[in-house]
Coordinates of N, CA and C in Angstrom, one line a residue:
M1342 N 16.8 10.0 -9.2 CA 17.3 9.2 -9.6 C 15.9 8.4 -9.9
G1343 N 15.8 7.3 -10.7 CA 15.1 6.0 -11.1 C 15.4 5.2 -10.0
N1344 N 14.4 3.8 -10.4 CA 15.4 3.3 -9.8 C 15.3 1.3 -10.6
T1345 N 15.7 0.1 -10.0 CA 14.8 -1.1 -11.3 C 13.7 -1.6 -10.5
N1346 N 13.3 -1.5 -9.4 CA 12.1 -2.1 -9.1 C 10.5 -0.7 -9.4
K1347 N 10.2 -1.6 -9.5 CA 8.7 -0.6 -9.3 C 8.0 -0.8 -8.4
I1348 N 8.1 0.6 -7.8 CA 8.2 0.7 -5.8 C 6.0 1.2 -6.2
A1349 N 5.1 0.6 -5.1 CA 4.8 1.0 -4.6 C 3.8 1.6 -3.5
I1350 N 3.2 2.4 -3.1 CA 3.6 2.7 -1.4 C 1.7 2.8 -1.3
Y1351 N 0.7 1.6 -0.3 CA -0.9 1.9 0.0 C -0.8 2.8 1.1
A1352 N -2.0 3.6 1.4 CA -1.6 3.8 2.7 C -3.7 4.1 2.0
R1353 N -4.1 4.3 4.3 CA -5.5 3.5 3.9 C -6.0 4.2 5.4
V1354 N -7.2 5.1 5.5 CA -7.8 5.3 6.8 C -9.0 4.9 6.8
S1355 N -9.8 5.2 8.3 CA -11.5 3.6 7.8 C -12.4 4.7 7.7
T1356 N -11.9 6.1 8.3 CA -13.6 6.9 8.3 C -12.6 8.3 8.2
D1357 N -13.9 8.9 7.1 CA -13.4 10.1 6.9 C -13.3 11.6 7.2
D1358 N -12.9 11.8 9.1 CA -12.7 12.2 9.7 C -11.4 12.0 9.8
Q1359 N -10.7 11.0 9.2 CA -9.5 10.2 9.6 C -8.1 11.0 9.0
S1360 N -6.5 11.4 8.9 CA -6.7 12.2 7.7 C -5.9 11.0 7.0
L1361 N -4.7 10.8 6.2 CA -3.9 9.8 5.2 C -2.2 10.8 5.7
D1362 N -2.4 11.4 6.0 CA -0.9 12.8 5.8 C -0.2 11.9 6.8
P1363 N -0.4 11.9 8.1 CA 1.2 10.9 8.7 C 1.5 10.2 8.0
Q1364 N 0.6 8.6 6.9 CA 0.7 7.7 7.2 C 2.1 8.1 5.6
L1365 N 0.8 8.7 4.9 CA 2.0 9.6 3.2 C 3.5 9.3 4.0
R1366 N 3.7 10.8 4.7 CA 4.8 11.1 4.6 C 5.5 10.2 4.8
D1367 N 4.7 9.3 6.9 CA 6.2 8.5 7.2 C 6.5 7.8 5.7
L1368 N 5.4 7.6 4.6 CA 6.3 6.3 3.4 C 6.7 7.4 2.1
R1369 N 6.8 8.3 2.6 CA 7.1 9.1 1.1 C 8.6 9.7 1.5
E1370 N 8.8 9.8 2.8 CA 10.5 10.0 4.0 C 10.7 8.7 3.4
Y1371 N 10.2 7.6 3.5 CA 11.0 6.3 3.7 C 11.7 6.6 1.8
C1372 N 10.6 5.8 1.0 CA 11.1 5.9 -0.1 C 12.4 7.3 -0.7
Q1373 N 11.6 8.4 -0.3 CA 12.5 8.9 -0.5 C 14.5 8.6 -0.3
L1374 N 14.6 8.6 1.5 CA 15.4 8.5 1.4 C 16.2 7.1 0.8
R1375 N 15.3 6.1 -0.5 CA 16.3 5.5 -1.0 C 16.4 5.9 -2.3
K1376 N 15.8 7.1 -2.9 CA 15.7 7.6 -4.1 C 14.6 6.8 -4.7
W1377 N 13.9 6.2 -3.9 CA 13.0 4.9 -4.9 C 11.3 6.3 -5.4
E1378 N 10.9 6.1 -6.4 CA 10.5 6.6 -6.4 C 7.8 6.5 -7.2
P1379 N 7.5 6.3 -6.0 CA 6.4 5.5 -6.2 C 6.2 6.4 -6.7
T1380 N 4.5 4.9 -7.0 CA 3.6 5.2 -7.4 C 1.9 4.6 -6.0
E1381 N 1.6 6.5 -5.7 CA 0.8 6.4 -4.6 C -0.4 5.7 -4.7
Y1382 N -0.9 4.7 -3.7 CA -2.3 3.7 -4.2 C -3.1 3.8 -2.1
V1383 N -4.5 5.0 -2.5 CA -5.0 5.5 -1.6 C -6.3 4.6 -1.2
D1384 N -7.2 4.9 0.1 CA -7.9 4.5 0.4 C -8.6 5.3 1.5
H1385 N -9.4 6.6 1.8 CA -9.7 7.2 2.2 C -11.3 6.7 2.5
G1386 N -11.4 6.3 4.5 CA -12.5 6.5 4.4 C -13.2 5.0 4.1
I1387 N -12.6 3.9 3.9 CA -12.2 2.8 3.6 C -12.4 1.6 4.6
S1388 N -13.0 1.3 5.9 CA -12.7 -0.4 6.0 C -12.1 -1.0 6.1
G1389 N -10.5 -1.8 6.5 CA -9.7 -2.6 6.2 C -10.6 -3.8 6.1
A1390 N -12.0 -4.3 7.1 CA -12.5 -5.3 6.6 C -12.8 -5.3 5.4
K1391 N -13.0 -4.3 4.2 CA -13.4 -4.7 3.0 C -12.0 -5.5 2.0
D1392 N -12.3 -6.0 1.6 CA -11.1 -6.6 0.6 C -11.3 -5.6 -0.7
S1393 N -12.5 -5.5 -0.9 CA -12.2 -4.6 -2.0 C -12.2 -2.9 -2.0
R1394 N -12.0 -2.5 -2.3 CA -11.6 -0.7 -2.1 C -10.7 -0.4 -3.1
P1395 N -11.0 0.5 -4.0 CA -11.1 1.7 -4.7 C -9.3 1.8 -5.4
G1396 N -8.6 1.8 -4.8 CA -7.1 2.4 -4.4 C -6.7 0.8 -4.3
W1397 N -7.1 0.1 -3.0 CA -6.3 -1.1 -3.1 C -6.2 -1.9 -4.5
N1398 N -7.7 -2.2 -5.0 CA -7.6 -2.9 -6.4 C -6.9 -2.7 -6.7
D1399 N -6.4 -1.1 -7.2 CA -5.4 -0.5 -8.4 C -4.4 -1.1 -8.2
C1400 N -3.5 -0.9 -6.7 CA -2.8 -1.6 -6.4 C -2.2 -2.3 -7.1
W1401 N -3.4 -3.7 -6.4 CA -3.4 -5.4 -6.2 C -3.8 -5.8 -7.8
D1402 N -4.3 -4.9 -8.8 CA -3.7 -5.4 -10.4 C -2.5 -4.8 -11.1
A1403 N -1.2 -4.1 -10.1 CA -0.4 -3.8 -10.6 C 0.4 -4.9 -10.2
L1404 N 0.4 -5.0 -9.1 CA 1.5 -5.9 -8.6 C 1.1 -7.5 -9.4
Q1405 N -0.2 -7.7 -9.0 CA -1.0 -9.5 -9.9 C 0.1 -9.6 -11.7
K1406 N -0.2 -8.0 -11.9 CA 0.8 -7.4 -13.9 C 2.0 -7.2 -13.9
G1407 N 2.3 -7.9 -12.2 CA 3.9 -7.3 -12.8 C 4.3 -5.7 -12.8
K1408 N 3.4 -4.8 -12.6 CA 4.1 -3.3 -12.8 C 4.8 -2.7 -11.7
V1409 N 4.3 -3.9 -10.6 CA 4.9 -3.5 -8.8 C 5.7 -4.0 -8.3
S1410 N 6.7 -4.5 -8.3 CA 7.0 -5.2 -7.4 C 8.0 -5.5 -5.9
V1411 N 8.2 -4.2 -5.9 CA 8.0 -3.4 -4.0 C 6.7 -2.6 -3.6
L1412 N 6.0 -3.2 -2.1 CA 4.6 -2.4 -1.7 C 5.3 -1.9 -0.5
V1413 N 5.0 -1.2 -0.4 CA 5.6 -0.3 1.2 C 4.6 -0.2 1.9
V1414 N 3.8 -0.4 2.7 CA 2.8 0.4 3.8 C 3.4 0.0 5.5
H1415 N 2.5 1.3 5.6 CA 2.9 2.2 7.3 C 3.1 0.6 7.8
S1416 N 2.1 -0.1 7.5 CA 1.6 -1.1 8.3 C 1.4 -2.5 8.2
L1417 N 0.8 -3.1 8.9 CA 0.2 -4.1 8.0 C -1.5 -4.3 7.9
D1418 N -1.5 -4.0 9.5 CA -3.4 -3.4 9.8 C -3.8 -2.2 7.7
R1419 N -2.6 -1.8 7.5 CA -3.9 -1.0 6.4 C -3.6 -1.8 5.8
L1420 N -3.4 -2.7 5.4 CA -3.9 -3.8 3.7 C -5.1 -4.5 3.9
G1421 N -5.0 -4.6 5.6 CA -7.0 -5.3 6.2 C -6.3 -5.9 7.1
R1422 N -7.5 -6.3 7.9 CA -8.4 -6.6 8.9 C -8.5 -7.8 8.8
S1423 N -8.5 -8.7 8.1 CA -9.1 -9.4 7.6 C -7.7 -11.1 7.2
L1424 N -7.3 -11.8 8.7 CA -6.2 -12.9 8.4 C -6.1 -13.6 7.2
P1425 N -7.2 -13.9 6.8 CA -7.3 -14.8 5.2 C -6.1 -13.7 4.0
H1426 N -7.5 -12.2 4.1 CA -7.2 -11.7 2.9 C -5.3 -11.3 3.5
L1427 N -4.9 -11.3 4.8 CA -3.6 -10.4 4.5 C -2.9 -12.6 4.9
V1428 N -2.7 -13.0 4.7 CA -1.8 -13.8 4.0 C -2.2 -14.7 2.8
K1429 N -3.3 -14.3 2.2 CA -3.8 -14.5 0.7 C -2.0 -13.4 -0.5
I1430 N -2.2 -11.7 0.5 CA -1.7 -11.1 0.2 C 0.6 -11.0 0.8
I1431 N 0.7 -11.7 1.3 CA 1.8 -12.0 2.2 C 2.0 -13.4 1.2
T1432 N 1.2 -13.9 1.1 CA 1.8 -14.8 0.4 C 2.6 -15.0 -1.4
F1433 N 0.9 -14.5 -1.9 CA 1.2 -13.5 -3.2 C 2.9 -12.6 -3.1
L1434 N 2.9 -12.5 -2.3 CA 4.1 -11.1 -2.3 C 5.5 -11.5 -1.9
T1435 N 5.1 -12.9 -1.5 CA 6.8 -13.6 -1.2 C 7.4 -14.9 -1.6
E1436 N 5.9 -15.2 -2.4 CA 6.0 -16.0 -4.2 C 7.2 -15.1 -5.5

């Protein structure tokens, strides 16, 4: 089943020895239960202290262009570790 909103999930781990699998499993299950078909954006081995990350940059671009209207993350710290960066994201999403 489709959905009327474009859904995205974003997952990130900071080091190469960490696995994205637990986050992605939970995010996929969350979306599946709602019959959502998300686009996945991931960053593996990239610190949340960096505002610019390849997967996040693609996700942010899609959000700003209206290609994504719902963003699902495992926890806020997966979006970033910088308070100003998080405030920017949350402000954009709430507007």
